[in-house]
Coordinates of C-alpha atoms and ligand atoms in Angstrom, one line a residue:
M19 CA 27.7 2.1 10.1
S20 CA 28.7 1.9 6.5
K21 CA 27.9 2.1 3.4
Q22 CA 26.4 -0.7 1.5
F23 CA 23.7 -0.1 -0.5
P24 CA 23.5 2.9 -3.4
P25 CA 21.7 5.7 -3.6
G26 CA 18.5 4.6 -5.5
F27 CA 17.7 1.5 -3.2
I28 CA 14.3 1.1 -2.2
W29 CA 13.5 1.1 2.0
G30 CA 10.3 0.2 2.9
V31 CA 8.3 -1.4 6.0
S32 CA 5.4 -4.3 4.9
T33 CA 1.9 -4.4 6.6
S34 CA -1.5 -6.5 5.5
S35 CA -4.7 -5.6 5.7
Y36 CA -6.3 -7.8 8.0
Q37 CA -3.3 -7.5 9.9
I38 CA -3.7 -3.7 10.7
E39 CA -6.4 -2.3 9.7
G40 CA -9.3 -3.6 12.2
A41 CA -13.1 -1.3 11.6
V42 CA -14.4 -5.3 10.1
N43 CA -18.3 -3.9 9.8
E44 CA -17.1 0.2 8.8
G45 CA -17.4 1.7 5.6
G46 CA -19.7 -1.4 3.6
R47 CA -17.0 -4.1 4.6
G48 CA -18.2 -7.6 3.7
V49 CA -16.7 -10.6 5.3
S50 CA -13.6 -12.3 4.3
T51 CA -12.6 -15.8 5.1
W52 CA -9.8 -14.0 7.6
D53 CA -13.0 -13.0 9.8
T54 CA -14.3 -16.0 9.6
F55 CA -11.4 -18.8 10.5
S56 CA -10.6 -16.1 13.3
H57 CA -14.0 -16.3 14.6
L58 CA -13.9 -20.3 15.0
P59 CA -12.9 -21.0 18.6
G60 CA -9.2 -22.8 18.9
K61 CA -8.4 -21.8 15.6
I62 CA -6.2 -19.1 17.2
A63 CA -4.1 -18.4 19.8
N64 CA -6.3 -17.1 22.8
N65 CA -9.5 -17.3 21.0
D66 CA -8.4 -13.5 19.2
N67 CA -8.9 -12.0 15.4
G68 CA -8.8 -9.3 13.7
D69 CA -11.9 -6.8 14.1
V70 CA -9.9 -4.5 15.6
A71 CA -6.3 -5.0 15.2
C72 CA -4.1 -1.7 15.1
D73 CA -7.9 0.3 14.4
H74 CA -5.1 1.3 11.0
Y75 CA -8.3 2.4 9.6
H76 CA -8.8 5.2 11.8
R77 CA -5.4 6.0 12.8
Y78 CA -4.0 5.8 9.2
R79 CA -2.5 9.2 9.2
D80 CA -0.2 8.4 12.5
D81 CA 1.1 5.8 10.7
I82 CA 1.8 7.4 8.0
A83 CA 3.4 10.2 9.8
L84 CA 5.5 6.8 12.0
I85 CA 6.7 6.0 7.9
A86 CA 8.5 9.2 7.2
D87 CA 9.7 9.5 10.9
L88 CA 11.9 6.0 10.0
D89 CA 12.8 8.6 7.3
V90 CA 11.5 4.9 4.8
S91 CA 10.8 6.1 1.5
A92 CA 8.0 2.6 0.6
Y93 CA 5.1 1.4 2.2
R94 CA 4.0 -2.5 1.2
F95 CA 0.0 -2.1 2.5
S96 CA -2.4 -4.4 0.8
I97 CA -5.9 -3.8 -0.2
A98 CA -9.2 -6.2 1.7
W99 CA -10.8 -6.8 -1.5
P100 CA -14.2 -7.0 0.6
R101 CA -13.5 -3.7 1.8
V102 CA -13.7 -2.6 -1.9
Q103 CA -16.0 -5.0 -3.3
P104 CA -17.6 -6.6 -0.2
T105 CA -18.6 -10.4 -1.8
G106 CA -15.6 -10.9 -5.0
S107 CA -18.3 -10.2 -7.3
G108 CA -20.7 -7.3 -8.5
A109 CA -20.8 -3.6 -7.8
W110 CA -17.9 -1.4 -6.4
N111 CA -17.6 -0.4 -3.0
E112 CA -16.7 3.4 -2.7
E113 CA -16.2 4.2 0.6
G114 CA -14.1 0.8 1.0
W115 CA -11.7 2.9 -2.4
A116 CA -12.4 6.3 -0.3
F117 CA -10.8 5.1 2.2
Y118 CA -7.5 3.2 0.6
E119 CA -7.1 7.1 -1.8
R120 CA -6.8 8.7 1.7
V121 CA -4.2 6.4 2.3
I122 CA -2.3 6.5 -1.3
D123 CA -3.2 11.2 -0.8
E124 CA -1.6 10.9 3.1
L125 CA 1.6 9.2 1.2
E126 CA 2.1 10.7 -1.4
R127 CA 2.3 14.1 0.7
K128 CA 4.8 12.6 2.6
G129 CA 6.9 11.7 0.2
I130 CA 6.8 8.0 0.5
A131 CA 5.8 5.6 -2.4
P132 CA 2.8 3.0 -2.4
H133 CA 3.8 -0.5 -3.4
V134 CA 0.0 -2.3 -3.2
T135 CA -0.4 -6.4 -2.3
L136 CA -4.4 -7.0 -3.8
N137 CA -4.3 -10.3 -2.1
H138 CA -2.6 -11.1 1.6
W139 CA -5.1 -13.8 2.4
D140 CA -8.2 -12.1 2.9
L141 CA -10.2 -13.1 0.5
P142 CA -14.2 -12.0 0.5
Q143 CA -16.4 -14.6 1.7
A144 CA -18.9 -15.2 -0.8
L145 CA -16.4 -16.0 -2.8
E146 CA -15.4 -19.2 -0.4
D147 CA -18.9 -20.2 0.0
A148 CA -18.5 -20.6 -4.4
G149 CA -15.3 -22.8 -3.7
G150 CA -13.1 -19.8 -3.4
W151 CA -9.1 -21.1 -5.0
R152 CA -10.1 -24.1 -5.1
N153 CA -12.8 -22.7 -8.2
R154 CA -11.8 -21.7 -11.9
E155 CA -14.1 -19.3 -11.6
T156 CA -12.3 -17.2 -8.6
V157 CA -10.0 -16.2 -11.3
E158 CA -12.3 -14.3 -12.9
R159 CA -12.9 -12.5 -10.6
F160 CA -9.7 -12.5 -8.9
T161 CA -9.1 -10.2 -12.0
E162 CA -11.5 -7.6 -12.2
Y163 CA -10.6 -6.9 -8.8
A164 CA -7.0 -6.3 -10.6
R165 CA -8.7 -4.1 -13.3
E166 CA -10.4 -2.2 -11.5
F167 CA -8.1 -1.6 -9.1
A168 CA -5.0 -0.5 -12.3
R169 CA -8.0 1.8 -14.0
R170 CA -7.7 3.4 -10.7
F171 CA -4.4 3.8 -9.2
G172 CA -2.6 1.7 -11.5
K173 CA -0.8 5.2 -12.3
R174 CA -0.6 6.1 -8.5
V175 CA 1.3 3.7 -6.8
R176 CA 4.7 2.1 -7.5
S177 CA 4.2 -1.5 -7.9
V178 CA 1.7 -3.9 -7.6
A179 CA 1.9 -7.6 -6.4
T180 CA -1.0 -9.8 -7.4
H181 CA -0.7 -12.2 -4.3
N182 CA 1.6 -11.9 -1.1
E183 CA 2.7 -16.5 -0.3
P184 CA 0.8 -18.0 -2.7
W185 CA 2.1 -21.6 -1.3
V186 CA 1.7 -20.4 1.9
V187 CA -3.3 -19.6 0.9
A188 CA -2.7 -22.8 -0.3
I189 CA -0.8 -25.1 1.6
L190 CA -1.3 -23.9 5.3
G191 CA -4.8 -23.0 3.9
H192 CA -6.0 -25.8 2.1
E193 CA -3.1 -28.9 2.9
K194 CA -2.7 -28.7 6.7
G195 CA -5.2 -26.8 7.3
I196 CA -4.0 -24.4 9.9
F197 CA -4.9 -21.3 7.7
A198 CA -8.3 -19.7 6.8
P199 CA -10.3 -21.1 5.2
G200 CA -8.6 -24.5 7.0
I201 CA -9.3 -27.2 4.3
A202 CA -7.0 -30.0 4.9
D203 CA -7.0 -31.9 1.4
R204 CA -3.3 -32.1 -0.6
A205 CA -4.7 -32.8 -4.0
A206 CA -6.7 -28.7 -3.4
A207 CA -4.0 -27.0 -2.4
Y208 CA -2.1 -27.7 -5.1
Q209 CA -5.4 -27.1 -7.6
V210 CA -5.7 -23.8 -4.8
S211 CA -1.9 -23.2 -5.8
H212 CA -2.5 -23.3 -9.7
H213 CA -5.6 -21.2 -9.9
L214 CA -3.7 -18.3 -8.3
L215 CA -1.0 -18.6 -10.5
L216 CA -3.3 -18.8 -13.4
S217 CA -5.1 -15.2 -11.4
H218 CA -1.3 -13.3 -10.7
G219 CA -1.1 -13.2 -15.0
K220 CA -4.6 -12.5 -16.1
A221 CA -4.2 -9.8 -13.5
L222 CA -0.9 -8.8 -15.0
R223 CA -2.7 -8.6 -18.3
A224 CA -5.5 -7.4 -17.6
M225 CA -4.3 -4.2 -15.7
R226 CA -1.1 -3.4 -18.7
A227 CA -4.3 -3.4 -20.6
Q228 CA -5.4 -0.7 -18.7
G229 CA -2.1 1.3 -18.8
T230 CA -1.0 1.1 -15.1
T231 CA 2.5 2.7 -14.8
A232 CA 3.4 0.8 -11.8
A233 CA 5.5 -2.5 -11.8
L234 CA 4.0 -5.3 -11.6
G235 CA 4.8 -8.4 -9.7
I236 CA 4.2 -11.0 -7.0
V237 CA 5.5 -12.0 -3.5
L238 CA 6.9 -15.6 -3.0
N239 CA 8.0 -16.7 0.2
Q240 CA 11.0 -18.7 -0.5
S241 CA 13.4 -20.7 1.2
P242 CA 17.2 -22.9 0.7
A243 CA 17.1 -26.0 1.9
Y244 CA 19.2 -27.9 3.1
P245 CA 19.8 -31.1 4.7
A246 CA 20.2 -32.0 7.9
D247 CA 22.8 -34.6 7.2
P248 CA 25.0 -33.5 3.9
D249 CA 25.9 -37.3 4.0
S250 CA 23.2 -38.4 3.5
E251 CA 21.2 -39.6 0.6
A252 CA 17.9 -40.1 2.4
D253 CA 18.2 -36.2 3.3
R254 CA 19.5 -34.8 0.8
A255 CA 15.9 -36.3 -1.0
A256 CA 14.1 -34.9 1.5
A257 CA 15.8 -31.4 0.6
R258 CA 15.7 -31.8 -3.3
L259 CA 11.4 -31.9 -3.0
G260 CA 11.2 -28.9 -0.1
D261 CA 13.2 -27.1 -2.7
G262 CA 10.4 -28.3 -5.3
T263 CA 6.8 -28.5 -3.2
L264 CA 8.6 -24.4 -1.8
N265 CA 10.3 -23.0 -4.4
R266 CA 10.8 -24.9 -8.2
W267 CA 6.5 -24.9 -8.0
Y268 CA 6.3 -21.2 -8.4
M269 CA 9.4 -19.9 -9.5
D270 CA 9.2 -22.9 -12.5
P271 CA 5.9 -21.5 -13.7
L272 CA 6.8 -17.9 -13.7
F273 CA 9.6 -18.8 -15.0
R274 CA 9.8 -21.0 -17.0
G275 CA 6.4 -21.2 -17.9
A276 CA 6.1 -25.9 -16.8
Y277 CA 5.7 -27.3 -13.3
P278 CA 8.5 -28.7 -12.2
A279 CA 8.4 -32.9 -13.2
D280 CA 9.6 -34.0 -9.8
V281 CA 7.1 -32.5 -7.9
L282 CA 4.3 -34.2 -10.1
A283 CA 5.6 -36.9 -10.0
Y284 CA 5.3 -36.9 -6.2
L285 CA 1.8 -35.4 -6.5
G286 CA 0.1 -38.0 -9.2
A287 CA -3.5 -38.1 -8.7
D288 CA -3.3 -35.1 -6.0
A289 CA -1.5 -32.8 -9.7
P290 CA -3.9 -29.8 -10.1
K291 CA -6.2 -29.7 -13.8
I292 CA -4.4 -27.4 -16.1
E293 CA -6.1 -26.1 -19.1
A294 CA -4.0 -25.2 -22.2
G295 CA -3.2 -22.0 -22.7
D296 CA -2.7 -22.1 -19.0
L297 CA 1.1 -22.0 -18.9
E298 CA 1.4 -19.3 -21.4
I299 CA -0.6 -16.8 -19.1
I300 CA 0.5 -18.1 -15.3
A301 CA 4.5 -16.9 -17.8
T302 CA 3.6 -13.5 -18.4
P303 CA 6.2 -11.7 -17.8
M304 CA 6.8 -9.3 -14.5
D305 CA 8.6 -5.8 -13.8
F306 CA 9.7 -7.0 -10.4
L307 CA 9.9 -10.4 -8.1
G308 CA 9.1 -10.0 -4.6
I309 CA 10.5 -12.8 -2.0
N310 CA 10.0 -13.1 1.4
F311 CA 12.2 -14.2 3.4
Y312 CA 12.4 -16.1 6.8
M313 CA 14.5 -18.9 7.4
R314 CA 15.8 -22.5 5.8
Q315 CA 14.1 -25.4 5.5
F316 CA 16.3 -28.0 7.7
C317 CA 15.3 -31.1 6.2
S318 CA 15.1 -34.8 7.4
A319 CA 14.1 -37.6 6.8
A320 CA 14.0 -38.9 9.5
Q321 CA 10.8 -39.3 11.9
P322 CA 10.1 -37.4 14.1
P323 CA 12.3 -35.3 12.0
Q324 CA 15.9 -33.9 13.3
Q325 CA 15.8 -30.3 14.6
P326 CA 18.6 -27.6 13.6
P327 CA 21.3 -27.1 16.0
Y328 CA 20.2 -23.0 16.0
E329 CA 23.7 -21.7 16.2
Y330 CA 22.0 -18.5 15.5
G331 CA 19.1 -19.0 18.0
K332 CA 15.4 -19.2 16.8
T333 CA 12.7 -15.9 17.4
E334 CA 9.5 -16.1 19.1
M335 CA 7.7 -18.2 16.5
G336 CA 10.6 -20.8 17.1
W337 CA 11.8 -20.1 13.7
E338 CA 15.4 -20.5 13.2
V339 CA 17.8 -17.4 13.2
Y340 CA 20.3 -18.6 9.7
P341 CA 20.9 -14.9 7.9
S342 CA 22.8 -16.4 5.6
A343 CA 20.6 -19.3 3.4
L344 CA 19.1 -15.4 2.3
A345 CA 22.4 -14.7 -0.4
V346 CA 22.3 -18.7 -0.7
H347 CA 19.2 -18.3 -1.5
L348 CA 19.4 -15.1 -4.0
V349 CA 22.0 -15.9 -5.8
R350 CA 20.4 -19.4 -7.0
L351 CA 17.7 -17.0 -7.8
A352 CA 20.2 -15.0 -10.4
F353 CA 22.1 -17.6 -12.2
D354 CA 19.2 -20.0 -12.5
Y355 CA 16.1 -17.8 -13.3
S356 CA 17.2 -14.7 -14.4
P357 CA 14.1 -13.3 -12.8
P358 CA 13.3 -9.2 -13.1
P359 CA 14.3 -7.0 -9.7
I360 CA 13.8 -8.5 -6.2
Y361 CA 12.8 -7.0 -4.0
I362 CA 12.4 -8.9 -0.5
T363 CA 9.7 -8.0 0.7
E364 CA 9.0 -9.4 3.8
N365 CA 12.1 -9.7 6.3
G366 CA 11.9 -10.0 10.2
C367 CA 11.6 -11.5 13.3
A368 CA 8.9 -11.6 16.4
M369 CA 11.6 -10.7 20.0
P370 CA 10.2 -11.2 23.4
D371 CA 9.9 -7.2 23.6
V372 CA 8.8 -5.6 26.7
L373 CA 7.4 -2.2 27.3
E374 CA 9.7 0.4 29.9
G375 CA 8.0 2.9 29.9
D376 CA 9.0 5.2 26.6
A377 CA 11.2 2.1 25.3
V378 CA 11.4 -1.0 23.9
H379 CA 14.6 -2.5 24.0
D380 CA 15.3 -5.0 20.9
P381 CA 18.7 -5.9 21.1
R382 CA 18.4 -9.3 18.9
R383 CA 15.9 -7.4 16.0
I384 CA 18.1 -5.5 15.4
E385 CA 20.5 -7.9 15.3
Y386 CA 18.4 -10.0 13.3
F387 CA 17.7 -7.1 10.4
R388 CA 21.9 -6.1 10.7
A389 CA 22.9 -9.7 9.7
H390 CA 20.6 -10.4 7.1
L391 CA 21.0 -6.8 5.4
E392 CA 24.5 -7.8 5.4
A393 CA 23.5 -11.0 3.4
V394 CA 21.5 -8.7 1.1
A395 CA 24.5 -6.6 0.5
Q396 CA 27.0 -9.8 -0.1
A397 CA 24.9 -11.2 -2.9
R398 CA 23.7 -8.2 -4.6
A399 CA 27.6 -8.3 -4.7
L400 CA 27.7 -12.1 -6.1
G401 CA 25.4 -11.0 -8.8
A402 CA 22.1 -11.0 -7.7
N403 CA 20.1 -7.4 -8.6
V404 CA 18.6 -6.6 -5.3
Q405 CA 16.8 -3.3 -5.6
G406 CA 14.3 -3.2 -2.6
Y407 CA 14.2 -4.0 1.1
F408 CA 11.1 -4.2 2.8
A409 CA 11.4 -4.9 7.2
W410 CA 8.0 -6.9 8.4
S411 CA 6.7 -5.1 9.8
L412 CA 5.8 -1.4 10.0
L413 CA 3.9 -2.3 13.7
D414 CA 3.2 -5.3 15.9
N415 CA -0.4 -7.5 14.7
F416 CA -2.1 -9.4 13.8
E417 CA 0.1 -12.6 13.7
W418 CA -2.5 -14.6 11.9
A419 CA -2.8 -18.3 13.8
E420 CA -0.5 -17.3 16.3
G421 CA -2.4 -13.7 17.2
Y422 CA -1.5 -11.3 19.2
D423 CA 1.6 -12.9 21.6
K424 CA 4.1 -12.6 18.3
R425 CA 4.9 -9.0 17.9
F426 CA 6.2 -8.7 14.0
G427 CA 7.0 -4.7 14.7
L428 CA 9.3 -1.9 14.6
V429 CA 7.0 0.1 16.5
Y430 CA 5.7 -1.5 19.6
V431 CA 1.9 -1.6 19.7
D432 CA 0.5 -0.8 23.0
Y433 CA -2.9 -3.1 22.1
A434 CA -5.2 -1.6 25.0
S435 CA -4.5 1.8 24.4
Q436 CA -4.0 1.7 20.5
R437 CA -0.1 3.9 21.7
R438 CA 2.7 3.3 20.1
V439 CA 6.1 3.3 20.4
L440 CA 9.6 2.8 18.3
K441 CA 11.4 0.4 19.9
D442 CA 15.2 0.8 19.1
S443 CA 15.2 -1.3 15.8
A444 CA 13.0 1.6 14.3
L445 CA 15.7 3.9 15.5
W446 CA 18.2 2.1 14.4
Y447 CA 17.1 0.7 11.2
R448 CA 16.2 5.4 10.6
D449 CA 20.0 5.5 11.3
F450 CA 21.1 2.2 8.2
I451 CA 18.8 3.8 5.8
R452 CA 20.0 7.1 6.9
A453 CA 23.8 5.2 6.4
Q454 CA 23.3 4.5 2.6
G455 CA 22.6 8.2 1.8
A456 CA 18.8 7.0 0.5
T457 CA 17.9 10.0 -1.6
Q458 CA 14.7 8.0 -3.6
T459 CA 11.2 10.1 -3.4
K460 CA 11.6 11.4 -0.1
D461 CA 12.3 14.9 -1.9
Ligands
FCB513 C1 4.3 -13.8 6.3 C2 3.7 -13.2 6.0 C3 3.1 -11.9 6.9 C4 3.4 -12.0 8.4 C5 4.6 -13.1 8.0 C6 5.3 -13.0 9.5 O1 4.3 -15.6 6.0 O2 3.3 -12.7 4.0 O3 1.8 -11.8 6.7 O4 2.6 -12.4 8.9 O5 4.9 -14.1 7.6

């Protein structure tokens, strides 16, 4: 394995609270929108839910030991807001904070840097009942939560991302209605995206005011948009709109202080209500930008839309494998936005894994990681300032609307026994990191 990355590069694995913790009724935890949504019949494959998940709430020590075995120097995880503030306002739940303190203590003991996400989608249900992210008040509640997190842990964690993938919360949760809270209303969706961005800016300011030393940023899911037929003006227009709604709708306000005019025109009366000063708050400078990358957008104006050729295959999610799009996108971000250091905060794939004794042979996942890491190295060579990479995911886990069928882990989870088995890709990732001569925090 060749050396493609510098010694200080951050190597990590990612998870999120609702997908792994379980213990939904323990330790004084409140109800989240995902508890409610996953218990509605027919919303999740097999009617699965996160009640038990990977039982990480009880097994976090063993799971952190697994991370250490992989020679990974960074762990990205999220705080379940309803665990630390059951109704999203008012009193803090000390038992909930104590759980995350134990996690951070354990990571410190093992020399693994904690990278925290405050909102990986599990909004307290009580806030949803009051209008959720559609209600501007939720911005204030989130800011208080971020301030409290920073007061307690702002000097102990390496980075804090406010939100994970605001596009997913807005569009899948409020325009398409296939994720919590299950609303299908385009105007609501874009109002939600504005409130998420506004709360991000306010939270950054509140956390900085606490004297936090952690790097502060946000995590966006992004992909470049390719026209199905590059000679078709209709397909090129579809690609511009796909780029606008997924990428520029978030990047422009964060880095240029304005929403893109073409997307505003497309939204018409569904454009969000914006108050004076909002955009300035949204554009508060960040210390890092997190990018989650899974696939490109293949944009076709035809009905039904033309499918990509799947030259490099597709994953169990049906997502096209197209690694060079990651390089293309990172270079584009570098030139168009001059962002702060970028971390790839998620990248990975669901594959048809089979447990054979004590092994899971997953050569296609290894190839996926290899090709995407090569794309990251290429982008760096072309000027993209990428300083970290986190594989999604440490463990097989609750994959939202797909339930437990789709396995993204480096580590296989046998849900009946909660046994963990390192897949071949986990060993490959460990060897890849070693070959880079990584020296970060692990000493
Ligand atoms: C991303 C989510 C993450 C995981 C991956 C597969 O959209 O951030 O929680 O489900 O997709």
